[in-house]
Tab-separated table of C-alpha atoms in Angstrom:
chain	number	residue	atom	x	y	z
A	1	UNK	CA	63.561	68.276	90.645
A	2	UNK	CA	61.416	71.326	89.010
A	3	UNK	CA	61.380	74.591	91.113
A	4	UNK	CA	57.542	75.552	92.205
A	5	UNK	CA	57.804	78.765	90.339
A	6	UNK	CA	58.479	77.351	86.881
A	7	UNK	CA	55.346	74.663	86.987
A	8	UNK	CA	53.078	77.927	88.836
A	9	UNK	CA	50.496	79.170	86.276
A	10	UNK	CA	52.089	82.245	84.085
A	11	UNK	CA	49.836	84.871	86.181
A	12	UNK	CA	51.492	83.823	89.239
A	13	UNK	CA	55.219	83.667	87.278
A	14	UNK	CA	54.007	87.241	86.511
A	15	UNK	CA	52.850	88.549	90.119
A	16	UNK	CA	56.263	86.893	91.472
A	17	UNK	CA	58.472	88.703	88.925
A	18	UNK	CA	56.638	92.090	89.326
A	19	UNK	CA	57.404	91.823	93.181
A	20	UNK	CA	61.181	91.072	92.506
A	21	UNK	CA	61.296	93.851	89.749
A	22	UNK	CA	60.354	96.315	92.530
A	23	UNK	CA	62.645	94.712	95.087
A	24	UNK	CA	65.745	94.912	92.508
A	25	UNK	CA	64.785	98.841	91.142
A	26	UNK	CA	65.113	99.732	95.029
A	27	UNK	CA	68.403	97.893	95.349
A	28	UNK	CA	69.919	99.461	92.557
A	29	UNK	CA	68.414	103.122	92.984
A	30	UNK	CA	70.685	102.830	96.381
A	31	UNK	CA	73.490	100.910	95.634
A	32	UNK	CA	74.392	101.239	91.883
A	33	UNK	CA	76.211	104.570	90.918
A	34	UNK	CA	75.021	103.806	87.475
A	35	UNK	CA	71.269	103.415	87.675
A	36	UNK	CA	70.855	105.639	90.476
A	37	UNK	CA	72.378	108.724	88.212
A	38	UNK	CA	70.464	107.019	85.314
A	39	UNK	CA	67.035	107.533	87.020
A	40	UNK	CA	67.779	110.961	88.304
A	41	UNK	CA	69.034	112.085	85.102
A	42	UNK	CA	65.616	110.643	83.557
A	43	UNK	CA	63.166	112.032	86.265
A	44	UNK	CA	62.219	108.151	87.010
A	45	UNK	CA	60.228	107.564	89.627
A	46	UNK	CA	60.986	103.721	90.290
A	47	UNK	CA	57.948	103.307	92.570
A	48	UNK	CA	55.784	103.944	89.544
A	49	UNK	CA	57.198	101.023	87.681
A	50	UNK	CA	54.920	98.153	89.248
A	51	UNK	CA	54.622	95.684	86.286
A	52	UNK	CA	56.466	93.751	83.473
A	53	UNK	CA	55.173	96.121	81.073
A	54	UNK	CA	55.889	99.268	82.901
A	55	UNK	CA	59.598	98.215	82.088
A	56	UNK	CA	59.308	100.341	78.525
A	57	UNK	CA	59.530	103.379	81.048
A	58	UNK	CA	62.922	102.867	81.861
A	59	UNK	CA	65.915	103.180	79.570
A	60	UNK	CA	67.861	100.096	78.086
A	61	UNK	CA	71.485	99.333	79.085
A	62	UNK	CA	73.969	98.610	76.436
A	63	UNK	CA	77.179	97.066	76.307
A	64	UNK	CA	78.712	99.990	75.454
A	65	UNK	CA	77.462	101.245	79.132
A	66	UNK	CA	78.860	98.475	80.452
A	67	UNK	CA	82.317	99.073	78.587
A	68	UNK	CA	82.495	103.055	79.424
A	69	UNK	CA	80.989	102.937	82.937
A	70	UNK	CA	82.285	99.202	84.002
A	71	UNK	CA	82.949	100.315	87.643
A	72	UNK	CA	79.886	102.461	88.329
A	73	UNK	CA	77.690	98.949	87.842
A	74	UNK	CA	79.213	97.647	91.285
A	75	UNK	CA	76.896	97.753	93.862
A	76	UNK	CA	78.934	96.057	97.087
A	77	UNK	CA	82.488	97.098	98.296
A	78	UNK	CA	85.662	95.656	96.540
A	79	UNK	CA	86.142	93.356	99.523
A	80	UNK	CA	82.960	91.502	99.097
A	81	UNK	CA	83.882	90.305	95.462
A	82	UNK	CA	85.299	86.892	95.598
A	83	UNK	CA	85.085	86.047	91.786
A	84	UNK	CA	86.217	88.219	88.880
A	85	UNK	CA	84.862	87.241	85.347
A	86	UNK	CA	85.649	89.048	82.186
A	87	UNK	CA	83.410	89.334	78.485
A	88	UNK	CA	84.925	90.483	75.722
A	89	UNK	CA	84.529	94.465	75.411
A	90	UNK	CA	82.399	95.650	72.162
A	91	UNK	CA	85.091	98.829	72.384
A	92	UNK	CA	88.202	96.600	72.700
A	93	UNK	CA	88.994	96.326	76.535
A	94	UNK	CA	87.032	93.379	78.237
A	95	UNK	CA	84.234	93.926	80.666
A	96	UNK	CA	84.860	92.915	84.292
A	97	UNK	CA	81.970	91.054	86.392
A	98	UNK	CA	82.197	90.973	89.776
A	99	UNK	CA	80.515	88.124	92.298
A	100	UNK	CA	79.970	87.980	95.560
A	101	UNK	CA	79.547	84.528	97.787
A	102	UNK	CA	75.863	85.043	97.138
A	103	UNK	CA	76.394	85.544	93.617
A	104	UNK	CA	78.221	82.529	93.111
A	105	UNK	CA	75.365	80.641	95.073
A	106	UNK	CA	72.975	82.089	92.604
A	107	UNK	CA	75.280	81.166	89.813
A	108	UNK	CA	75.528	77.383	91.227
A	109	UNK	CA	71.497	77.260	91.779
A	110	UNK	CA	71.041	78.464	87.792
A	111	UNK	CA	73.202	75.563	86.168
A	112	UNK	CA	71.735	73.064	88.895
A	113	UNK	CA	68.012	73.656	87.726
A	114	UNK	CA	69.340	73.755	84.134
A	115	UNK	CA	71.183	70.673	84.264
A	116	UNK	CA	68.556	69.182	85.727
A	117	UNK	CA	66.242	70.106	83.333
A	118	UNK	CA	68.774	68.187	80.304
A	119	UNK	CA	68.147	65.311	82.445
A	120	UNK	CA	71.383	65.323	84.524
A	121	UNK	CA	70.732	63.500	87.855
A	122	UNK	CA	72.864	62.927	91.027
A	123	UNK	CA	74.915	59.692	90.338
A	124	UNK	CA	75.845	60.816	86.975
A	125	UNK	CA	79.439	61.596	85.989
A	126	UNK	CA	80.100	64.736	83.760
A	127	UNK	CA	83.215	65.182	81.701
A	128	UNK	CA	83.908	69.267	81.438
A	129	UNK	CA	84.886	69.972	77.983
A	130	UNK	CA	85.461	73.859	78.488
A	131	UNK	CA	88.181	75.642	80.454
A	132	UNK	CA	87.502	76.753	83.843
A	133	UNK	CA	90.264	79.170	83.836
A	134	UNK	CA	91.350	82.832	81.831
A	135	UNK	CA	88.314	84.744	83.928
A	136	UNK	CA	85.806	82.372	82.085
A	137	UNK	CA	82.388	82.529	83.862
A	138	UNK	CA	80.721	79.290	81.841
A	139	UNK	CA	83.085	76.861	83.105
A	140	UNK	CA	83.374	77.743	86.769
A	141	UNK	CA	79.503	78.032	86.545
A	142	UNK	CA	79.277	74.714	85.254
A	143	UNK	CA	81.698	73.028	87.910
A	144	UNK	CA	79.804	74.880	90.760
A	145	UNK	CA	76.282	73.870	89.379
A	146	UNK	CA	77.332	70.115	89.192
A	147	UNK	CA	78.795	70.212	92.805
A	148	UNK	CA	75.524	71.437	93.852
A	149	UNK	CA	73.841	68.688	92.451
A	150	UNK	CA	76.220	66.244	93.906
A	151	UNK	CA	77.653	64.880	90.390
A	152	UNK	CA	81.271	63.942	89.537
A	153	UNK	CA	82.912	66.524	87.347
A	154	UNK	CA	85.746	65.235	85.225
A	155	UNK	CA	87.818	68.436	84.480
A	156	UNK	CA	89.360	67.746	81.122
A	157	UNK	CA	89.352	71.118	79.540
A	158	UNK	CA	89.093	72.110	76.021
A	159	UNK	CA	90.606	70.216	73.196
A	160	UNK	CA	92.771	67.265	72.911
A	161	UNK	CA	90.362	64.371	71.520
A	162	UNK	CA	92.645	61.447	72.467
A	163	UNK	CA	92.847	63.005	76.081
A	164	UNK	CA	88.725	63.426	76.271
A	165	UNK	CA	88.293	59.633	75.134
A	166	UNK	CA	91.373	58.487	77.415
A	167	UNK	CA	88.934	60.319	80.058
A	168	UNK	CA	85.612	58.730	78.670
A	169	UNK	CA	87.181	55.361	78.866
A	170	UNK	CA	88.646	55.358	82.203
A	171	UNK	CA	86.210	57.234	83.950
A	172	UNK	CA	82.707	56.461	82.055
A	173	UNK	CA	81.074	59.956	82.346
A	174	UNK	CA	77.202	59.785	81.303
A	175	UNK	CA	77.352	63.112	79.846
A	176	UNK	CA	79.653	65.777	78.282
A	177	UNK	CA	79.605	69.692	78.347
A	178	UNK	CA	81.524	70.616	75.045
A	179	UNK	CA	81.353	73.089	71.970
A	180	UNK	CA	79.019	70.771	69.655
A	181	UNK	CA	81.434	71.300	66.605
A	182	UNK	CA	84.283	69.409	68.854
A	183	UNK	CA	82.167	66.285	68.983
A	184	UNK	CA	82.643	65.885	65.081
A	185	UNK	CA	86.978	65.834	66.247
A	186	UNK	CA	85.453	63.219	69.038
A	187	UNK	CA	84.098	61.143	66.456
A	188	UNK	CA	87.008	60.959	63.684
A	189	UNK	CA	89.408	60.324	66.472
A	190	UNK	CA	87.517	57.497	67.683
A	191	UNK	CA	87.210	56.219	64.019
A	192	UNK	CA	90.591	56.468	63.387
A	193	UNK	CA	91.402	54.378	66.557
A	194	UNK	CA	89.068	51.961	66.557
A	195	UNK	CA	87.272	53.257	69.926
A	196	UNK	CA	83.429	52.000	69.679
A	197	UNK	CA	81.935	55.052	70.793
A	198	UNK	CA	78.348	54.320	70.499
A	199	UNK	CA	79.075	51.687	73.184
A	200	UNK	CA	80.929	54.249	75.551
A	201	UNK	CA	79.443	55.504	78.557
A	202	UNK	CA	78.215	58.670	77.055
A	203	UNK	CA	74.831	59.160	76.595
A	204	UNK	CA	74.321	62.944	76.290
A	205	UNK	CA	75.894	66.117	75.837
A	206	UNK	CA	75.339	69.928	76.854
A	207	UNK	CA	76.181	71.613	74.005
A	208	UNK	CA	77.280	75.317	74.387
A	209	UNK	CA	78.222	77.951	72.082
A	210	UNK	CA	77.065	76.984	68.805
A	211	UNK	CA	73.333	76.002	67.877
A	212	UNK	CA	71.969	72.902	67.258
A	213	UNK	CA	68.499	73.596	65.876
A	214	UNK	CA	66.723	75.426	63.258
A	215	UNK	CA	64.154	77.907	63.852
A	216	UNK	CA	61.465	75.316	64.096
A	217	UNK	CA	63.430	73.042	66.513
A	218	UNK	CA	64.513	70.591	63.746
A	219	UNK	CA	68.003	69.405	63.959
A	220	UNK	CA	70.402	71.790	61.882
A	221	UNK	CA	73.187	70.604	59.741
A	222	UNK	CA	75.993	70.412	62.406
A	223	UNK	CA	73.694	68.308	64.866
A	224	UNK	CA	72.708	66.121	62.206
A	225	UNK	CA	76.292	65.017	61.431
A	226	UNK	CA	77.020	64.520	64.827
A	227	UNK	CA	73.622	62.236	65.688
A	228	UNK	CA	74.261	60.580	62.083
A	229	UNK	CA	77.363	59.004	63.824
A	230	UNK	CA	77.256	59.333	67.560
A	231	UNK	CA	73.560	57.937	69.114
A	232	UNK	CA	73.620	60.726	72.120
A	233	UNK	CA	71.165	62.863	72.963
A	234	UNK	CA	71.875	66.818	72.261
A	235	UNK	CA	70.964	69.368	74.623
A	236	UNK	CA	71.174	73.206	73.636
A	237	UNK	CA	71.889	75.911	76.266
A	238	UNK	CA	72.047	79.549	75.728
A	239	UNK	CA	73.886	81.790	78.663
A	240	UNK	CA	76.236	85.117	78.609
A	241	UNK	CA	78.278	86.301	81.547
A	242	UNK	CA	76.380	89.181	81.803
A	243	UNK	CA	73.410	87.258	82.785
A	244	UNK	CA	74.549	84.744	85.155
A	245	UNK	CA	71.695	82.660	83.810
A	246	UNK	CA	70.992	79.764	81.351
A	247	UNK	CA	68.158	78.656	79.229
A	248	UNK	CA	68.631	75.171	78.721
A	249	UNK	CA	66.191	72.624	76.817
A	250	UNK	CA	65.016	69.860	78.368
A	251	UNK	CA	64.408	66.506	76.718
A	252	UNK	CA	62.000	67.722	74.165
A	253	UNK	CA	64.339	70.001	72.433
A	254	UNK	CA	61.564	73.172	72.174
A	255	UNK	CA	63.874	76.108	73.004
A	256	UNK	CA	66.020	76.833	76.306
A	257	UNK	CA	63.516	76.793	79.644
A	258	UNK	CA	63.224	80.570	81.341
A	259	UNK	CA	64.112	80.609	85.137
A	260	UNK	CA	61.751	83.036	86.294
A	261	UNK	CA	63.211	83.449	89.676
A	262	UNK	CA	66.549	84.624	88.192
A	263	UNK	CA	65.977	86.801	85.104
A	264	UNK	CA	62.775	88.728	83.728
A	265	UNK	CA	63.083	88.454	79.530
A	266	UNK	CA	61.827	91.209	76.812
A	267	UNK	CA	62.356	90.959	73.089
A	268	UNK	CA	62.748	94.283	71.968
A	269	UNK	CA	62.064	95.774	68.448
A	270	UNK	CA	64.628	98.639	66.973
A	271	UNK	CA	62.928	101.052	68.835
A	272	UNK	CA	63.114	99.189	72.257
A	273	UNK	CA	59.578	98.266	72.019
A	274	UNK	CA	58.435	94.641	72.662
A	275	UNK	CA	57.535	92.688	69.719
A	276	UNK	CA	54.437	91.335	69.014
A	277	UNK	CA	54.106	87.600	70.169
A	278	UNK	CA	55.644	85.093	67.933
A	279	UNK	CA	57.829	87.954	66.438
A	280	UNK	CA	61.741	88.031	66.783
A	281	UNK	CA	63.768	91.005	68.239
A	282	UNK	CA	66.709	91.693	70.426
A	283	UNK	CA	66.816	89.478	73.644
A	284	UNK	CA	66.682	91.958	76.549
A	285	UNK	CA	67.104	91.068	80.196
A	286	UNK	CA	66.832	92.530	83.858
A	287	UNK	CA	68.751	90.389	86.402
A	288	UNK	CA	66.854	89.301	89.598
A	289	UNK	CA	68.741	88.278	92.818
A	290	UNK	CA	72.638	89.448	91.808
A	291	UNK	CA	74.260	90.948	94.556
A	292	UNK	CA	77.683	92.744	92.643
A	293	UNK	CA	76.339	93.667	89.422
A	294	UNK	CA	72.671	93.297	88.620
A	295	UNK	CA	71.758	94.969	85.062
A	296	UNK	CA	68.290	96.254	84.020
A	297	UNK	CA	67.135	96.147	80.605
A	298	UNK	CA	70.353	94.993	79.334
A	299	UNK	CA	70.195	94.281	75.402
A	300	UNK	CA	72.285	91.231	74.318
A	301	UNK	CA	72.407	91.891	70.717
A	302	UNK	CA	71.192	88.240	70.156
A	303	UNK	CA	68.479	88.422	67.726
A	304	UNK	CA	65.559	85.388	69.175
A	305	UNK	CA	61.999	84.316	69.211
A	306	UNK	CA	59.985	83.810	72.468
A	307	UNK	CA	58.091	80.469	72.491
A	308	UNK	CA	55.163	80.516	75.154
A	309	UNK	CA	52.705	77.369	73.957
A	310	UNK	CA	53.107	74.282	76.460
A	311	UNK	CA	55.825	72.165	76.787
A	312	UNK	CA	55.479	68.428	77.400
A	313	UNK	CA	57.961	68.622	80.652
A	314	UNK	CA	55.592	70.237	82.652
A	315	UNK	CA	57.054	73.841	83.230
A	316	UNK	CA	55.132	76.833	82.400
A	317	UNK	CA	58.304	78.999	81.622
A	318	UNK	CA	58.627	80.746	78.212
A	319	UNK	CA	61.332	79.329	76.025
A	320	UNK	CA	63.739	80.971	74.107
A	321	UNK	CA	64.479	79.939	70.563
A	322	UNK	CA	67.684	79.489	68.765
A	323	UNK	CA	69.678	82.443	68.006
A	324	UNK	CA	69.068	83.717	64.857
A	325	UNK	CA	72.000	85.998	64.722
A	326	UNK	CA	73.889	88.828	66.474
A	327	UNK	CA	72.263	92.144	65.813
A	328	UNK	CA	75.715	93.768	65.245
A	329	UNK	CA	76.962	90.619	62.751
A	330	UNK	CA	73.564	91.215	60.673
A	331	UNK	CA	74.928	91.373	56.664
A	332	UNK	CA	73.485	93.236	53.970
A	333	UNK	CA	74.419	91.130	50.607
A	334	UNK	CA	73.218	91.865	47.053
A	335	UNK	CA	69.997	93.110	48.671
A	336	UNK	CA	69.489	90.118	51.069
A	337	UNK	CA	69.851	90.288	54.867
A	338	UNK	CA	72.040	87.301	56.337
A	339	UNK	CA	73.552	86.527	59.675
A	340	UNK	CA	76.483	83.995	60.250
A	341	UNK	CA	74.393	80.991	61.728
A	342	UNK	CA	72.674	80.597	58.346
A	343	UNK	CA	76.100	80.510	56.758
A	344	UNK	CA	77.515	78.149	59.001
A	345	UNK	CA	74.661	75.763	58.453
A	346	UNK	CA	75.033	75.697	54.805
A	347	UNK	CA	79.185	74.797	55.078
A	348	UNK	CA	78.093	72.358	57.663
A	349	UNK	CA	76.057	70.590	55.293
A	350	UNK	CA	79.346	69.601	53.449
A	351	UNK	CA	81.378	66.578	55.218
A	352	UNK	CA	84.442	67.408	52.601
A	353	UNK	CA	84.774	70.693	54.470
A	354	UNK	CA	87.149	70.458	56.946
A	355	UNK	CA	87.859	73.729	58.609
A	356	UNK	CA	86.302	77.585	57.127
A	357	UNK	CA	86.015	81.138	58.361
A	358	UNK	CA	83.621	83.587	57.337
A	359	UNK	CA	85.001	87.317	56.708
A	360	UNK	CA	83.150	90.439	56.427
A	361	UNK	CA	84.643	93.550	55.085
A	362	UNK	CA	83.487	97.024	53.678
A	363	UNK	CA	84.132	97.535	49.652
A	364	UNK	CA	84.798	100.391	47.794
A	365	UNK	CA	80.957	101.203	47.473
A	366	UNK	CA	80.639	101.111	51.560
A	367	UNK	CA	78.537	97.950	51.171
A	368	UNK	CA	79.339	94.435	52.728
A	369	UNK	CA	81.314	92.153	50.883
A	370	UNK	CA	81.653	88.243	52.315
A	371	UNK	CA	84.879	86.109	51.560
A	372	UNK	CA	84.678	82.334	52.958
A	373	UNK	CA	88.007	80.551	53.114
A	374	UNK	CA	87.739	77.058	52.944
A	375	UNK	CA	89.985	73.739	53.508
A	376	UNK	CA	88.692	70.550	51.845
A	377	UNK	CA	89.816	67.159	51.146
A	378	UNK	CA	89.899	67.467	47.307
A	379	UNK	CA	89.710	70.954	46.364
A	380	UNK	CA	88.229	71.002	42.777
A	381	UNK	CA	86.559	73.535	40.605
A	382	UNK	CA	83.481	71.191	40.467
A	383	UNK	CA	83.143	71.164	44.145
A	384	UNK	CA	83.150	74.848	44.398
A	385	UNK	CA	80.569	74.990	42.224
A	386	UNK	CA	78.587	72.759	43.952
A	387	UNK	CA	79.080	75.057	46.994
A	388	UNK	CA	78.081	77.866	45.396
A	389	UNK	CA	74.715	76.406	43.788
A	390	UNK	CA	74.150	75.104	47.372
A	391	UNK	CA	74.585	78.788	48.825
A	392	UNK	CA	72.008	80.245	46.290
A	393	UNK	CA	69.460	77.467	46.968
A	394	UNK	CA	69.302	78.138	50.240
A	395	UNK	CA	70.376	81.729	50.921
A	396	UNK	CA	69.618	83.354	47.232
A	397	UNK	CA	73.151	84.703	47.188
A	398	UNK	CA	76.328	83.441	46.852
A	399	UNK	CA	79.707	84.737	48.362
A	400	UNK	CA	83.362	85.024	47.034
A	401	UNK	CA	84.654	81.566	48.199
A	402	UNK	CA	88.363	80.602	48.217
A	403	UNK	CA	90.238	77.241	48.846
A	404	UNK	CA	93.227	77.429	51.418
A	405	UNK	CA	94.775	74.651	53.858
A	406	UNK	CA	94.248	73.515	57.545
A	407	UNK	CA	97.215	74.571	58.478
A	408	UNK	CA	96.500	78.315	57.433
A	409	UNK	CA	93.091	78.388	59.469
A	410	UNK	CA	93.762	76.405	62.320
A	411	UNK	CA	95.745	79.100	63.960
A	412	UNK	CA	93.028	81.509	63.136
A	413	UNK	CA	90.069	79.421	64.425
A	414	UNK	CA	91.705	78.064	67.513
A	415	UNK	CA	93.246	81.308	68.799
A	416	UNK	CA	95.015	80.503	72.105
A	417	UNK	CA	94.074	83.841	73.714
A	418	UNK	CA	89.837	82.821	72.851
A	419	UNK	CA	87.849	80.589	74.727
A	420	UNK	CA	86.254	78.889	71.846
A	421	UNK	CA	86.818	78.435	67.990
A	422	UNK	CA	86.365	81.451	65.903
A	423	UNK	CA	84.834	80.986	62.718
A	424	UNK	CA	83.498	84.582	62.045
A	425	UNK	CA	85.294	87.519	61.566
A	426	UNK	CA	83.667	91.407	61.118
A	427	UNK	CA	86.340	93.643	59.373
A	428	UNK	CA	83.644	95.999	58.512
A	429	UNK	CA	84.868	99.716	58.678
A	430	UNK	CA	81.234	100.358	60.379
A	431	UNK	CA	79.633	97.176	61.776
A	432	UNK	CA	75.889	97.449	61.291
């Protein structure tokens, strides 16, 4: 069921959000040591912030602010914290997010309406192929949302194709929640063990952590490789621990739908001003309805484009397009601006590439250098030249590429301390 606010007019949605914004500013001014100090230092009268457009009168909040002043963002006494989640910190130490009982209810609501958007309904069974431990918010959020929907959950966790298929064949889930590249491992295992995966119970997958689409919403190389073999519906979802909110695709696959009752969204340029309609910029959000650690104008570091044209599903909310790249991962290489997702797409075009990592470093001239290490089935000079030509055709530049082995790459990609596979390593002396 679509929440009423999401099918309201854009004017009604804006008015609703502005009312919630006023409530939030009053709340953080009283309860957040960080924001009360920030408003005081900048002589900000929060009663003058009446519209979404007025948000530009407020300073932005950065990941470094969260790192340096983590405890000052907490708006409730410690005894009200029910769950502790962490996210990797930009300066080294992880950033802690406390959630109250009310925040966990909000988290469950967020995932319930997000999964409903993707077509999951009561009576479905969902296989959860992500970790729910290690202070990871997403796995817990998925479970809480599915429970709220009265949907069955199989908590398998990440990895181990054999165990995943054992659960699929035994419990017959209708949907999977997974990192999409792992679906290729699932397909490979099924093919090697004569599992008729296209006649399994699975009809869709909610895909996290990796993009499925190009900027025009056509399938990218990764989703094509999956869909060409496994005829299931793939849904992209975008979220972060900081926002405690998800943007999930509906069946039409034209961007992640915004939940206006949970979050205010801006897309900002280098000067923290809103970009023009249709332009890309840094996704910046203000959370609504969070009790323990609400955030105001928090810059995610993700470069995206918003879409406001009508969606066939009936929702009148804006939609967030595929992440173009992370701002701090922007690479200047031989006069060309690159983001890692573009390189991932090129590499995913080749079935013969079994695994890879992308390393960025600063050379003696102080400019960016790219080294891609790949493991392939048949490492020949002919293939290397073909790959370089493909890079040149797609991205106009050719990075340095080296052959290596799966045995070398796998421990790096699947670090036991990481929640998801890591293919990109930024070793620059000063990150852009």
